Coordinates of C-alpha atoms and ligand atoms in Angstrom, one line a residue:
X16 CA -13.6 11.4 0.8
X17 CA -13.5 12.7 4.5
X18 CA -14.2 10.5 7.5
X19 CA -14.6 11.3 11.2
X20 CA -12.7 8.7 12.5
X21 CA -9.6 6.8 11.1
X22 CA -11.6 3.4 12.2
X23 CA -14.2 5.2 9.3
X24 CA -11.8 5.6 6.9
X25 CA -10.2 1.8 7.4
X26 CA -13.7 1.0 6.9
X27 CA -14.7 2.6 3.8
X28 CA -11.0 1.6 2.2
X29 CA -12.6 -2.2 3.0
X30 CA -15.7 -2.2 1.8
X31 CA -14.1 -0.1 -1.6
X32 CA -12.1 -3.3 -1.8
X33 CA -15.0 -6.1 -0.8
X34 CA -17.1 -4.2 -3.5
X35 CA -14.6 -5.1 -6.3
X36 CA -14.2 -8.4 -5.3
X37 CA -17.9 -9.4 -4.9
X38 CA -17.8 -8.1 -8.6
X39 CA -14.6 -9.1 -9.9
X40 CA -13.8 -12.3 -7.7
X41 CA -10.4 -13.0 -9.3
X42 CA -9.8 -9.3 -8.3
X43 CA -6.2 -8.4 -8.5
X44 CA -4.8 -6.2 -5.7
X45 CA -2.3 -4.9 -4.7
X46 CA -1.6 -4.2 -0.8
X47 CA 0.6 -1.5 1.4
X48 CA 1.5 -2.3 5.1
X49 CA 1.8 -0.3 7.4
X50 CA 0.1 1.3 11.0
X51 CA -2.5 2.9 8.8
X52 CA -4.3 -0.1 7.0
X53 CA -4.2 -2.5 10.1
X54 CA -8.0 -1.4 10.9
X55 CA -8.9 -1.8 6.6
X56 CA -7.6 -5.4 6.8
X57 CA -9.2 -6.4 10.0
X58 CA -12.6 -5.8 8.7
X59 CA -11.5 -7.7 5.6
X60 CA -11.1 -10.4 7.8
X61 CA -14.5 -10.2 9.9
X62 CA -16.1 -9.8 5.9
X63 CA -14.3 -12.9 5.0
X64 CA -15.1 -14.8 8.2
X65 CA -19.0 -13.6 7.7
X66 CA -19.3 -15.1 4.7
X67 CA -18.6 -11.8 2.8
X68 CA -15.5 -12.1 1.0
X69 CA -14.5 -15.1 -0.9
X70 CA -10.3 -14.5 -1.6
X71 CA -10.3 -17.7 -3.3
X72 CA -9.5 -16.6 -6.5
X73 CA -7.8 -13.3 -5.9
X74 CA -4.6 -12.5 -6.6
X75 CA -2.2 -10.2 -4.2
X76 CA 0.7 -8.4 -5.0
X77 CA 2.9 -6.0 -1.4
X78 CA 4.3 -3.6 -2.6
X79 CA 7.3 -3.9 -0.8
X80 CA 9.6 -5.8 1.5
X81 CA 12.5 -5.0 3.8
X82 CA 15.5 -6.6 1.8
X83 CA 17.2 -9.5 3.8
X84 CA 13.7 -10.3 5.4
X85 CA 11.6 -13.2 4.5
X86 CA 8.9 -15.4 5.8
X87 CA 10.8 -16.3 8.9
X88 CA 11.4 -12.9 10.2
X89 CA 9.1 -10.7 12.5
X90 CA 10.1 -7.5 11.4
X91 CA 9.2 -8.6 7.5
X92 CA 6.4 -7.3 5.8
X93 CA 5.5 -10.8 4.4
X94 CA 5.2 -11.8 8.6
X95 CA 2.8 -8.6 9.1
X96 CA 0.4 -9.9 5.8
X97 CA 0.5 -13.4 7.3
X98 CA -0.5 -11.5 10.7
X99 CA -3.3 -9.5 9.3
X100 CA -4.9 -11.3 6.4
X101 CA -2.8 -14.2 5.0
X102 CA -3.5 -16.3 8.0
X103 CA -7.2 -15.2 8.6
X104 CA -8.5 -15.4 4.6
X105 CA -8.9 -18.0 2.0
X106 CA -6.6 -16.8 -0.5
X107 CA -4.2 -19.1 -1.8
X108 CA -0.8 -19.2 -1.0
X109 CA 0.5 -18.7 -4.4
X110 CA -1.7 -16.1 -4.9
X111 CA -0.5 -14.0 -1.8
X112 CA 2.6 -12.6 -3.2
X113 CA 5.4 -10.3 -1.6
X114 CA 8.4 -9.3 -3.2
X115 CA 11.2 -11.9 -2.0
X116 CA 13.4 -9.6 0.0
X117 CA 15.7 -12.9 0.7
X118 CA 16.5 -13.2 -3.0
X119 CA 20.0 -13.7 -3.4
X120 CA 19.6 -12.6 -6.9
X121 CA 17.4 -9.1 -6.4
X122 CA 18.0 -8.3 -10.1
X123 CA 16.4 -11.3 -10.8
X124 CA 13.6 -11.3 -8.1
X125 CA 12.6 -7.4 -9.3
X126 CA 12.1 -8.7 -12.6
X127 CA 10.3 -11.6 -11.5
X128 CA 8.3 -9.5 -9.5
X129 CA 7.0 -7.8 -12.7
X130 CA 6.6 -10.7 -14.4
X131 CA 3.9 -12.1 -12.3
X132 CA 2.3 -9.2 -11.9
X133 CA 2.2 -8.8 -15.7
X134 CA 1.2 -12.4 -16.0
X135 CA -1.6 -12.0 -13.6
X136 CA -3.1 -9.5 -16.3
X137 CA -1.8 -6.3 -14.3
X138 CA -3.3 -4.9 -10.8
X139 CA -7.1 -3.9 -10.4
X140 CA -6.7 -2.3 -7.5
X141 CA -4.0 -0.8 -5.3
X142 CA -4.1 0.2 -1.7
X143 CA -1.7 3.1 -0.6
X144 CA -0.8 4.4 2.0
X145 CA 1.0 7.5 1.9
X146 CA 5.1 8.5 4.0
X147 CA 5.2 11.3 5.8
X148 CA 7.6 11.9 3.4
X149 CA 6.0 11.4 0.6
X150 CA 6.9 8.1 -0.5
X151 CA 4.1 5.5 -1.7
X152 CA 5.4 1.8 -1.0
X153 CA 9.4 2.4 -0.7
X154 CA 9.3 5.0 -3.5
X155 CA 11.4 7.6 -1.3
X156 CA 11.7 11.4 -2.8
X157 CA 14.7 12.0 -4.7
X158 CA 15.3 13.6 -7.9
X159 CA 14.6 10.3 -9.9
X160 CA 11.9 7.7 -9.9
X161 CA 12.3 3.9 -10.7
X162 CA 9.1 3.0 -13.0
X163 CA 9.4 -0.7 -12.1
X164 CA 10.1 -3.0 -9.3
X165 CA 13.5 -2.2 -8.2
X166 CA 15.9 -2.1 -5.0
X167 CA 16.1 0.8 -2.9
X168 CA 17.9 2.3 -0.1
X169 CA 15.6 3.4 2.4
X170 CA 15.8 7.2 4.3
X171 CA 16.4 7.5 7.9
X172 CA 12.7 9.0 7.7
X173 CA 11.2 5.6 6.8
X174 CA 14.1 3.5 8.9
X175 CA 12.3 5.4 12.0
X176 CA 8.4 5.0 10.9
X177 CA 9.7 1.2 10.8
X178 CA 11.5 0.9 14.2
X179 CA 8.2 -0.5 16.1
X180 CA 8.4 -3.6 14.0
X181 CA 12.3 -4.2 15.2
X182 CA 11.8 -3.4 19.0
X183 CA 11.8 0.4 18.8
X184 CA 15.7 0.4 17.0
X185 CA 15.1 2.0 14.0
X186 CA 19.0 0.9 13.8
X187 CA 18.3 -2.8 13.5
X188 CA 15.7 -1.7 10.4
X189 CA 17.3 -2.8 7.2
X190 CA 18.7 -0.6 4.9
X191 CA 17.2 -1.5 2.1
X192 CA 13.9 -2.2 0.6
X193 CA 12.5 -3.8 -2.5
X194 CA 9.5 -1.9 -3.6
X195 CA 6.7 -1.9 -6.7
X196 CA 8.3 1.5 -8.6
X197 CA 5.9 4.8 -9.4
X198 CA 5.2 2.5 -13.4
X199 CA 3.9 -0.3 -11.6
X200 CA 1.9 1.6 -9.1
X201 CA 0.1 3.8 -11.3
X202 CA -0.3 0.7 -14.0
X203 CA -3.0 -0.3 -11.5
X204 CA -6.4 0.6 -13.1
X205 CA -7.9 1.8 -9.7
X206 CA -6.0 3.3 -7.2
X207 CA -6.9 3.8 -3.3
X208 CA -4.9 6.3 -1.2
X209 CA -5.8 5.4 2.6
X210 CA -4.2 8.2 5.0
X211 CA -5.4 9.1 8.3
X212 CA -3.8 10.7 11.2
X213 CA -2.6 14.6 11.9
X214 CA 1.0 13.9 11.4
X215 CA 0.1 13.3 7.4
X216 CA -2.5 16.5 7.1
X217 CA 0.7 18.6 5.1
X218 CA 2.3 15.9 3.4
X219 CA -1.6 15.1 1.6
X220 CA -1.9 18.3 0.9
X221 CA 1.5 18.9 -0.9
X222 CA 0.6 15.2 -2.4
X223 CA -2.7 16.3 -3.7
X224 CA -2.6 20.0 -4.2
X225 CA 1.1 20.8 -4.5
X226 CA 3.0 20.6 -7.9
X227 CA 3.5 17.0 -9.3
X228 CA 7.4 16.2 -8.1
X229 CA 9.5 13.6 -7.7
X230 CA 10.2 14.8 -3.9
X231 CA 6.9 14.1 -3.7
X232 CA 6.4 10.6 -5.0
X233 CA 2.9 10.5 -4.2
X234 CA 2.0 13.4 -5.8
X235 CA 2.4 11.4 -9.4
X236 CA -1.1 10.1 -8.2
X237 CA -2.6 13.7 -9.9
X238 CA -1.6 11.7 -13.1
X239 CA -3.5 8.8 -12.6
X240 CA -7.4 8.8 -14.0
X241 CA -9.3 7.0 -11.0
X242 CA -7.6 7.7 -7.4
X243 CA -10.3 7.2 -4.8
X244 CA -8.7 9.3 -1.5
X245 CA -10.2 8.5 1.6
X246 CA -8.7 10.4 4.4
X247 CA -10.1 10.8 8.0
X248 CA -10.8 14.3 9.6
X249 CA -7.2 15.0 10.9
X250 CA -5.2 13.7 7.8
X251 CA -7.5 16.3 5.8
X252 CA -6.9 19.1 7.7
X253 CA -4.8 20.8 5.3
X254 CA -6.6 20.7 2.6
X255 CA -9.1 23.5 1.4
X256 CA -12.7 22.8 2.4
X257 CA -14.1 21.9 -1.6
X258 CA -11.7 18.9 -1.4
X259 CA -13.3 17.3 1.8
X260 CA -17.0 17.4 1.1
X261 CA -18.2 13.7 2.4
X262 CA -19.1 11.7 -1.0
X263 CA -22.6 11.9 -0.4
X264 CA -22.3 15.7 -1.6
X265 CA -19.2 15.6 -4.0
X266 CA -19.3 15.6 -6.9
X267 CA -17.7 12.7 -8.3
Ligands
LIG319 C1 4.2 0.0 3.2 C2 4.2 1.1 2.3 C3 4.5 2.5 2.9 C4 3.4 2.9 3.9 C5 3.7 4.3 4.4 C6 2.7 4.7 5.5 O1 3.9 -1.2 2.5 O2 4.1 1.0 1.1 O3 4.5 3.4 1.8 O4 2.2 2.9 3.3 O5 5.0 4.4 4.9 O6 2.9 3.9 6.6 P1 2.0 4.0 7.9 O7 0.7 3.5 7.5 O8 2.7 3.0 8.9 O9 2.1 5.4 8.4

C-alpha cells in the first residue's frame, strides 16, 4: 500500500498494529527502531493515551541492539524504545523486551533471546523497517544468513545510518550488533514492512521485485505468506505502477 506522505504511512503501520491488539490484546510484537517508525510509535502513544490501546498484556520483542549498549546508554536501542513507547505506554516492563547487548555471555543471551520468544508462543506481528542496504533488523547482506538470534558485525553502511544516535561519529557506533536472524523474523505470523523516503525507492524494489538473495536480506520477505508493505509515495517510486494501487483498489 502507497501513501502520500511518510506521516500516512507511520499512520496506517499504527493503526495495522492498534487493530491487532484491540483483537488480540496479549498481541505479540515484534518492533524495529529506527528514523522511519518514530512517527508509527508516536501515534501509538496518542492511541494509548486516548484510551485506544491497552499494552497491558502485550508482549514486545526489538529486534536488535548495538552490542555493549544497555539501558544506561543513549545511543542504545533499548534508550530509543524507552524514548518512544516504553515510557509513554502501559506495557509491562517484563514484557518490553530487547536483546541484552551488555550480556557478557552473548551465546547465552542469543539463545535466551529465542527462548522467550518461543515461550511467549512465537511473534504475531513484526514491524520492519527495511536498510538501504537491504538488511531487515541487523541482518546485513552477505552470502549467508543466520536463521536465529545471533551476533553480528555490523557494515560501515549501517555504522553511518547510526551515527546520529552517537553525536554524528559513525566511529563511536559499535561494531557489533545482536539482531533477531531471517528464521525468527519470518517465524512471525504477520509481517509489516514500513519504508518511506526516496533514498529507499531502489533498495524496495530490488527487495520486492528483484530475485530472492541473501545480499538482499529483505527480499526473503517474497517467502513469507502475509507481508503487509506500506510505503509512502517516494519509497515506491521504483516500483511498477500495479504494485502501488492504494488498498482501496488492490486487490488483496
Ligand atoms: C532497527 C532495524 C533496522 C532499521 C533499518 C532502517 O531496529 O531493525 O533494520 O529498520 O536500518 O532504519 P531507518 O528507519 O533509520 O532508515
Amino acid at each position: 500500500m502507497t501513501y502520500a506522505t511518510a506521516a500516512r504511512a507511520a499512520a496506517a503501520a499504527a493503526s495495522r498494529v492498534l487493530d491487532l491488539l484491540r483483537r488480540h490484546p496479549a498481541l505479540v510484537i515484534g518492533m524495529p527502531t529506527g528514523d522511519t517508525p518514530v512517527p508509527m510509535y508516536r501515534a501509538l502513544v496518542r492511541a494509548h493515551r486516548a484510551g485506544r490501546a491497552d499494552f497491558s498484556r502485550a508482549t514486545t520483542f526489538n529486534l536488535d541492539e548495538f552490542a555493549g549498549l544497555g539501558r544506561a546508554d543513549a545511543g542504545s536501542y533499548r534508550s530509543y524504545m524507552e524514548a518512544h513507547l516504553f515510557d509513554h505506554v502501559n506495557l509491562r516492563a517484563r514484557s518490553a523486551c530487547v536483546p541484552d547487548g551488555r550480556s557478557a555471555d552473548w551465546r547465552r543471551e542469543v539463545a535466551r533471546y529465542e527462548q522467550r520468544i518461543a515461550r511467549a508462543g512465537g511473534l504475531d506481528v513484526i514491524v520492519l523497517g527495511l536498510g538501504r542496504n537491504g538488511h531487515i533488523g541487523f541482518n546485513e547482506p552477505a552470502d549467508s544468513l543466520q536463521a536465529r538470534t545471533h551476533r553480528v558485525a555490523l557494515q560501515p553502511t549501517t555504522r553511518r545510518a547510526n551515527a546520529r544516535l552517537f553525536g554524528g561519529q559513525w566511529q563511536a557506533v559499535p561494531t557489533h550488533g545482536v539482531s533477531m536472524g531471517v528464521g525468527t523474523i519470518l517465524g512471525a505470523r504477520q509481517v509489516i514492512l514500513l519504508v518511506t523516503g526516496a533514498a529507499k525507492a531502489r533498495m524496495v524494489a530490488r527487495a520486492l521485485t528483484g530475485p530472492i538473495t541473501t545480499r538482499v536480506p529483505a527480499s526473503l520477505l517474497q517467502a513469507h505468506p502475509d507481508v503487509i508493505v506500506i510505503l509512502d509515495r517516494a519509497a515506491a517510486a521504483h516500483l511498477a505502477a500495479d504494485l502501488k494501487v492504494p488498498r482501496s483498489q488492490s486487490r488483496r
